């Protein structure tokens, strides 16, 4: 696995530059300089040094306002490359599309995230915020309104369940049969499930009479309880048009940074124009923001200020040429920089591969997970951390390269959530009329959930119907004994009779058949284990180059699959491995790398697919990825 590291060691290099010293002194004097020169990652470099110097990596506050959300995300990621310890205290302030009268509600998750950030600011848990200008202009609840909008429920509290449900509807929650996403709630019997937009998990409240008997967190996918808590808080799921803005929540003497001020002004005008037509009262004017920016602030721009009265400072950064995957050209360039005493830093999401490729071209490159010292003149360091763009500082003899220059793009993270498959854990996984299998009583028909009073206690049961009008009531806490029946579609199974012997006979036959299959598989795999296979060679430089041009960052499971396949190929035994994954999860890339490794050993590769269309798709992918090789 790749090890993340920071570029924190580069900050002293910037601090030595006269232009940076001038900027730092200006801010300490509470002036508002207009800084010309930094762009892309250079802005994060400057801000990381300023934040560290001014003591705002642990206290105080920094608000960075960007023209767009994309710019905000890039800046946030680049800041973390220089200051990784800042991650718990840095956040992106969310926004959502303007909502017309017939366009439904804003996404509950974004609303909840916004409210949670405001609460964290009140609790002094945040230091840095990166906000698109549209998000900054949107009105939010004041601290008093924020506290008043929260609905707190404690264990043992007497509260009417229907009244609580009505208050959730009023707060913008959607009432459904099953709660899966934020901003939803459901009721059944004496139970209420709800997922507050700012919460990490939904909660299940259970009543005994009119008293809340228990409050439990649960997994929305398995519906299983994970933790019992003493209280919970429900925050609104719909936008709250309050009387405040994000600026009202900033700590005193916060540093405010305007990223491309002229672009901010233009984007604010666009937002105001659209808001007048759709949500006229949802935003404040940009002029009001400018009036309030009496705080210490800095403006980072690629152009000169529009008037001569503004204090202008220049910081000189240079660009880096693009190599487009041509590793020989990259090696020559680094060799030239080293010979001229330059410090070369490669910030890449694929540090190990880049290091091996450079060494194969006789370039000495050190790869470390956390270098304490700054890079020395004439040396190259490969840092396992992504950065959006590279840059140079001629006066400091510093060159920073990224995946963008090396392979032609910045590696994109694919946001997948992997979950293990789960069996039936909740009655909510079933619908009335589904066939089910009870481990002790066989196949029955699920009729629904019923509430029964037995032995003086009232609780929920699954009602299962069997042959001859028999019924079985299964307590919901014994759901592990029941599974959904899976068989041939369109051919309903035979329902068993309670107390009969047929189910036991079927289980015995299946057990014997399974044992026979196990014996056959054991014989087959013993034969395979004894058979000799070809041990493929370790990865070649070309293999590393091919993998370095993959435009995505491998997901953890994809990375493990690739390493497992290579390990299998390098042993003298036949490989027997199944790679399973949904569409778009990177199975083709695993196969392509394995095929390339085989070709490097002089072997031929055949790719078998079920359809002509899929064959053409794979052909196009292989053709594109292997275009640079003979």
Short mmCIF file of C-alpha atoms in Angstrom, two decimals, residues 66-68 132-138 261-277 283-289:
data_model
loop_
_atom_site.label_atom_id
_atom_site.label_comp_id
_atom_site.label_asym_id
_atom_site.label_seq_id
_atom_site.Cartn_x
_atom_site.Cartn_y
_atom_site.Cartn_z
CA UNK A 66 -12.91 30.57 -3.82
CA UNK A 67 -14.88 31.30 -7.01
CA UNK A 68 -16.14 27.71 -7.46
CA UNK A 132 -17.07 28.67 -2.54
CA UNK A 133 -18.35 32.23 -2.75
CA UNK A 134 -21.94 31.06 -3.34
CA UNK A 135 -21.83 29.08 -0.09
CA UNK A 136 -20.47 32.10 1.78
CA UNK A 137 -23.26 34.35 0.50
CA UNK A 138 -26.05 31.98 1.55
CA UNK A 261 -10.91 38.53 -6.10
CA UNK A 262 -12.10 39.63 -9.54
CA UNK A 263 -13.48 36.16 -10.27
CA UNK A 264 -15.17 36.17 -6.87
CA UNK A 265 -16.92 39.42 -7.69
CA UNK A 266 -18.10 38.11 -11.05
CA UNK A 267 -19.35 34.83 -9.57
CA UNK A 268 -21.13 36.71 -6.79
CA UNK A 269 -22.92 38.83 -9.41
CA UNK A 270 -24.03 35.67 -11.25
CA UNK A 271 -25.32 34.19 -7.99
CA UNK A 272 -27.22 37.38 -7.15
CA UNK A 273 -28.84 37.45 -10.59
CA UNK A 274 -29.99 33.84 -10.36
CA UNK A 275 -31.12 34.25 -6.75
CA UNK A 276 -33.38 37.17 -7.64
CA UNK A 277 -35.37 34.85 -9.89
CA UNK A 283 -28.32 35.30 -0.13
CA UNK A 284 -26.62 38.48 1.02
CA UNK A 285 -24.91 40.89 -1.39
CA UNK A 286 -21.20 40.68 -2.12
CA UNK A 287 -20.90 44.34 -1.17
CA UNK A 288 -21.98 43.42 2.36
CA UNK A 289 -19.21 40.83 2.54
#
